[in-house]
Short mmCIF file of C-alpha atoms in Angstrom, two decimals:
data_model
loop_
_atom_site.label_atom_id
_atom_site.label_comp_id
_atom_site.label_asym_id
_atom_site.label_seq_id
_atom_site.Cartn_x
_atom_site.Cartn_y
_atom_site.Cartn_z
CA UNK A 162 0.00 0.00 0.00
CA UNK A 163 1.28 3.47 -1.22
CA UNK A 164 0.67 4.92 2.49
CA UNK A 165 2.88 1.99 4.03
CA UNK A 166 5.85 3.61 1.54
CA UNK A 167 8.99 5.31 3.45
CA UNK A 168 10.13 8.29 2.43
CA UNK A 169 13.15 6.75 0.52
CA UNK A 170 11.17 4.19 -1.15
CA UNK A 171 8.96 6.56 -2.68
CA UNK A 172 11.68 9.30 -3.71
CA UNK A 173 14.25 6.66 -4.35
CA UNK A 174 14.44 3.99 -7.24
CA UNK A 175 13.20 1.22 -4.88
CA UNK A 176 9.85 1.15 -7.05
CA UNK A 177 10.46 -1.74 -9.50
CA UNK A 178 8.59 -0.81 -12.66
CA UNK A 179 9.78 2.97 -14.52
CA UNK A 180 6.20 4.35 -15.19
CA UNK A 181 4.65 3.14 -11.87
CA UNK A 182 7.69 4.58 -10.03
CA UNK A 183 7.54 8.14 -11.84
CA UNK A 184 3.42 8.40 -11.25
CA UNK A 185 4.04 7.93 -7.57
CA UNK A 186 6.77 10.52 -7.90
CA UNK A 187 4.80 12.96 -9.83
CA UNK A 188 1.78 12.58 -7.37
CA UNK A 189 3.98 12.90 -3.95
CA UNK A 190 5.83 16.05 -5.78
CA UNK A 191 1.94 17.58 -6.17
CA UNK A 192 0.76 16.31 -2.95
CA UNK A 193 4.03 17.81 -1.11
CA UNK A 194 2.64 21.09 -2.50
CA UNK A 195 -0.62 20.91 -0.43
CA UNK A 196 1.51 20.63 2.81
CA UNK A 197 1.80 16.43 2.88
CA UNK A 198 5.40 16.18 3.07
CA UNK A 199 4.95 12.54 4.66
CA UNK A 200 4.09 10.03 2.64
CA UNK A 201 1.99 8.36 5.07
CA UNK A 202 -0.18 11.01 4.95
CA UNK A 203 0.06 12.15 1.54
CA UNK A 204 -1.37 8.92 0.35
CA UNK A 205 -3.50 7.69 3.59
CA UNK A 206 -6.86 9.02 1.17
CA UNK A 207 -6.94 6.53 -1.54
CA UNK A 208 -8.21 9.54 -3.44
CA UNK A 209 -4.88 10.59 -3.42
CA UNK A 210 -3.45 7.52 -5.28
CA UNK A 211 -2.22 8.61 -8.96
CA UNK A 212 -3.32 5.82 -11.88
CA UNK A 213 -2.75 4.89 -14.84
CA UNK A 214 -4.55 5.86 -17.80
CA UNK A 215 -5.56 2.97 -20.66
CA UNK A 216 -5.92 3.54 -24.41
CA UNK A 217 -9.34 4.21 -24.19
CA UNK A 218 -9.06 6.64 -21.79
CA UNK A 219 -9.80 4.32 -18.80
CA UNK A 220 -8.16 5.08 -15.06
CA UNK A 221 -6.63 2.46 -13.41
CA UNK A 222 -5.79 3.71 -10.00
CA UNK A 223 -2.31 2.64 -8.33
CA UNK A 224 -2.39 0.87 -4.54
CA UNK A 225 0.27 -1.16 -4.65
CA UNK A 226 3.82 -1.27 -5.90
CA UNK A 227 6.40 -3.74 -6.41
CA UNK A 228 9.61 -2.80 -4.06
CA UNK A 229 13.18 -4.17 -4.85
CA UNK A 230 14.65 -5.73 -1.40
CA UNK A 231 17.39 -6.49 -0.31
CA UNK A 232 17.12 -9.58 1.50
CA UNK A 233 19.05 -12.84 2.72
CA UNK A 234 17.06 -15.97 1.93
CA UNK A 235 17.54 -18.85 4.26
CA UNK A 236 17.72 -22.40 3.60
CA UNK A 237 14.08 -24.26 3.98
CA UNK A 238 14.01 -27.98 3.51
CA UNK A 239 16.58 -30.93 2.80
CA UNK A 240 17.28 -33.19 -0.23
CA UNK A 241 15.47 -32.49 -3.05
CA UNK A 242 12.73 -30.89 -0.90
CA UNK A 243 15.89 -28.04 -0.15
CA UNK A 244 14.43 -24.32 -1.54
CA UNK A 245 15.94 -21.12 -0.31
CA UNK A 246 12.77 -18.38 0.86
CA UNK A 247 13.04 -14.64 2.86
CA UNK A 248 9.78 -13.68 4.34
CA UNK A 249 7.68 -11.06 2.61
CA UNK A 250 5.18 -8.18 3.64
CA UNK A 251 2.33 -9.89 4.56
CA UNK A 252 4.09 -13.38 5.64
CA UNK A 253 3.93 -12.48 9.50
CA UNK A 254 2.24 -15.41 11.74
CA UNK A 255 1.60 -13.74 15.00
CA UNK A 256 3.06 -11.09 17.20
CA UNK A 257 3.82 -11.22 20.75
CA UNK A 258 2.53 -8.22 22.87
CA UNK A 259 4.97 -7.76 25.93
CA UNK A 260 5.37 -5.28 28.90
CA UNK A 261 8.55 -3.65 29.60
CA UNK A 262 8.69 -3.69 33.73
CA UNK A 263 10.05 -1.07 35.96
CA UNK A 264 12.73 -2.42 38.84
CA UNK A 265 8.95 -2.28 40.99
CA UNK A 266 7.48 -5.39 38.69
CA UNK A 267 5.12 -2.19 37.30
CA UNK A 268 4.50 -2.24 33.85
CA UNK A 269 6.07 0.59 32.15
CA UNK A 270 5.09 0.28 28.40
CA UNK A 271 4.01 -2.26 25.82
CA UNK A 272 5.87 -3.16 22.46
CA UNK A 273 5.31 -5.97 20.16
CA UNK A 274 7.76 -8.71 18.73
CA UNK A 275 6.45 -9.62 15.01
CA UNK A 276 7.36 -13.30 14.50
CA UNK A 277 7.76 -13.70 10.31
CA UNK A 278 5.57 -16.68 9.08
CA UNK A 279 9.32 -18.55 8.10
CA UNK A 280 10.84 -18.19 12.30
CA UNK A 281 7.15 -19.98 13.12
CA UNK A 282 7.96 -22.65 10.97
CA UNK A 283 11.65 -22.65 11.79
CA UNK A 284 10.40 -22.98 15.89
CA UNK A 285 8.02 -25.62 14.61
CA UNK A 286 10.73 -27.76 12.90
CA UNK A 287 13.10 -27.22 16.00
CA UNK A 288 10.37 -28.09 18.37
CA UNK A 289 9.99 -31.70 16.57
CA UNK A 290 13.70 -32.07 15.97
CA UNK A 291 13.87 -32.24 20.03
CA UNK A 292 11.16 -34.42 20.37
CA UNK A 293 8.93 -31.29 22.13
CA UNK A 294 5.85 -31.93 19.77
CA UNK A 295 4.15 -29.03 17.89
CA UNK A 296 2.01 -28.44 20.91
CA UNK A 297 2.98 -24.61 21.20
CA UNK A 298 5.74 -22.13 18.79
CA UNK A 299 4.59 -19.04 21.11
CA UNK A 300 7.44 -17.41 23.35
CA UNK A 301 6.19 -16.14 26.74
CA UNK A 302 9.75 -16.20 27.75
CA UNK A 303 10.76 -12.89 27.53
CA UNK A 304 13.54 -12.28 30.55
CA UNK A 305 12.95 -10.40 34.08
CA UNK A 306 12.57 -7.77 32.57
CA UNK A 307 9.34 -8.27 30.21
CA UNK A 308 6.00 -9.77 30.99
CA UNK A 309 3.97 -11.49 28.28
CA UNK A 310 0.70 -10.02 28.00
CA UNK A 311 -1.12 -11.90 25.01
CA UNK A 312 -0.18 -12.83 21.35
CA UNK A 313 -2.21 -11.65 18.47
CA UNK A 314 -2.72 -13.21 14.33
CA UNK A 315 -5.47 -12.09 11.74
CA UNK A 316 -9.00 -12.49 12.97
CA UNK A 317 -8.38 -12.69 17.03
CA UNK A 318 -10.26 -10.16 18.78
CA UNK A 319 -9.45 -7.70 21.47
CA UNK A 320 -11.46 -5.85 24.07
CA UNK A 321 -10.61 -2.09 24.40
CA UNK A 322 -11.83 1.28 25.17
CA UNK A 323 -12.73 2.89 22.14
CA UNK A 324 -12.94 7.12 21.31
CA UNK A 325 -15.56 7.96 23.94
CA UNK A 326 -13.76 5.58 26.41
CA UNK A 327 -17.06 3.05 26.38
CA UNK A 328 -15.36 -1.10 25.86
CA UNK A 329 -15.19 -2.22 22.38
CA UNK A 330 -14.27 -5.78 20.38
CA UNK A 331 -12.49 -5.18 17.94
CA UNK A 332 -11.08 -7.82 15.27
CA UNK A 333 -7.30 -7.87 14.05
CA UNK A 334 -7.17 -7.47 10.13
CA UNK A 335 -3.35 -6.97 9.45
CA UNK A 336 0.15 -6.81 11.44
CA UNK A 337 2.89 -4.89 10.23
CA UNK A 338 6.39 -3.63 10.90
CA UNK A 339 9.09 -1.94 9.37
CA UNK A 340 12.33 -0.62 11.24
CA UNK A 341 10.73 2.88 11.15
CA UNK A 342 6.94 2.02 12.47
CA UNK A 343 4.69 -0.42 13.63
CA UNK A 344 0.95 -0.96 12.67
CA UNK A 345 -1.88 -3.47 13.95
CA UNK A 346 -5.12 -2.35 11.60
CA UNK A 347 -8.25 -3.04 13.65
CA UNK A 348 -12.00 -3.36 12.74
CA UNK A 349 -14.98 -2.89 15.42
CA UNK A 350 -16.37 -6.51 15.42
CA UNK A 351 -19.48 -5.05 14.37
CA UNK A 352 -18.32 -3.06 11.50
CA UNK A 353 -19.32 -4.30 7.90
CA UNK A 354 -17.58 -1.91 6.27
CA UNK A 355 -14.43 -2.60 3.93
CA UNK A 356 -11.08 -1.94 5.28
CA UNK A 357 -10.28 1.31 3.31
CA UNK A 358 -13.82 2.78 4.12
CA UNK A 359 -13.62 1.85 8.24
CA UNK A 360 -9.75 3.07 8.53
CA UNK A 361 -9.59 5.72 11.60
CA UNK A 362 -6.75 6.82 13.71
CA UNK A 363 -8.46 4.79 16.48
CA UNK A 364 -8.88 1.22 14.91
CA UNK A 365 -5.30 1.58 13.06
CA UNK A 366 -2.64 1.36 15.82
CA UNK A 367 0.98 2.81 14.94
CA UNK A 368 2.09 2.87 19.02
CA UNK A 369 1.80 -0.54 20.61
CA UNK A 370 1.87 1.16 23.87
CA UNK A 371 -1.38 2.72 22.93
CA UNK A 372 -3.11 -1.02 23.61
CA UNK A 373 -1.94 -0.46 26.77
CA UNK A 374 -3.20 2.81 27.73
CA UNK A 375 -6.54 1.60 26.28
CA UNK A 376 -6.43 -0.93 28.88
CA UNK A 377 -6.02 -3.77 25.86
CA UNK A 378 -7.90 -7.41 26.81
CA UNK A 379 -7.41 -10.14 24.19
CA UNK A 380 -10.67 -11.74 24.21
CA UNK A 381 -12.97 -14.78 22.11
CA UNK A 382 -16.47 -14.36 20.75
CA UNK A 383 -18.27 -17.61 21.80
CA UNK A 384 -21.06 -19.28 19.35
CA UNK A 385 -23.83 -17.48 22.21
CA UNK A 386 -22.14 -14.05 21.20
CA UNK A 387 -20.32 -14.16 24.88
CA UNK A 388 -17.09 -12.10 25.32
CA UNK A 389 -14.96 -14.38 27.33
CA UNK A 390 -10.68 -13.81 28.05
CA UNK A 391 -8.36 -15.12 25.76
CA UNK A 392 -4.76 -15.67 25.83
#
């Protein structure tokens, strides 16, 4: 997603393909005219997207681009089952929500440790390699100096106070990370709506501590429509 873009990806030569990468370009040199200087918010109204137009004079708007990484695949497999994969945006299998504690035992602030789909598999094949089962590939283990408060993946559901500081569930859509920010994109439970159209500042966390502060509860919606605790 264009708003997910750094700074240097977007003014850079990260974007794969020519013409994609000078629309963007074009559009963030307008945009940075109105006063969005931040590509986050330049392009946070899909309205803003630029697009490309067809023969026929048809618009085909522009969400996504292709990035060129830089990454270090690791080895997967053995014999002729051996392939060599990196994880990808969108290949995360849970993240682990943990307190940072003061020398008290008082929790201080929250922060989150994104697990890549690839380590989850990599903890599942050590787990049977030592004969521990497949029972469990969540740390809790954090040291003395961390508690573990809850781990989250698409779809699980979390109790918190919403704007007007009344409880709401709300339902885990995406987790992402860079080195530069961190987003968990929440949906009320009860909100029909597509992604793009229910996207507010308060169901699209960028500060994990904010969970806390909103006095966070990872909970389960039974079959009966009970709200019960979850781990």
């Amino acid at each position: 997603m264009l708003h997910k873009l750094s700074l240097t990806e977007v003014t850079g030569d990260k974007i794969v393909d020519p013409i994609i990468r000078e629309l963007v370009q074009q559009q963030f040199e307008r945009l940075k005219g109105t006063g969005l200087k931040d590509p986050a918010k330049a392009f946070a109204d899909p309205g803003n997207h630029p697009y490309l137009t067809t023969k026929k004079g048809g618009l085909i708007p522009i969400h996504k681009v292709r990035l060129a990484v830089d990454v270090k695949p690791k080895t997967v497999g053995k014999g002729h089952r051996e392939r060599f994969v990196a994880p990808t945006g969108g290949s995360n299998h849970h993240t682990a929500i943990i307190a940072k504690l003061d020398a008290a035992g008082n929790e201080v602030k929250w922060e989150q440790k994104l697990v890549p789909r690839l380590e989850a598999y990599q903890r599942l094949r050590d787990r049977k390699q030592s004969g521990k089962g497949e029972s469990d590939i969540i740390q809790r283990d954090w040291g003395k100096d961390f508690r573990f408060k809850f781990f989250l993946m698409p779809n699980d559901c979390v109790e918190m106070d919403d704007a007007s500081g009344q409880r709401q569930v709300y339902r885990v859509c995406s987790i992402s990370q860079t080195p530069s920010w961190n987003e968990i994109q929440f949906i009320e439970q009860n909100d029909a709506r597509k992604i793009g159209e229910a996207r507010s500042s308060w169901n699209r966390v960028n500060s994990i501590d904010s969970l806390r502060k909103r006095k966070a509860l990872k909970v389960r919606v039974t079959p009966l429509g009970e709200i019960v605790p979850d781990e």
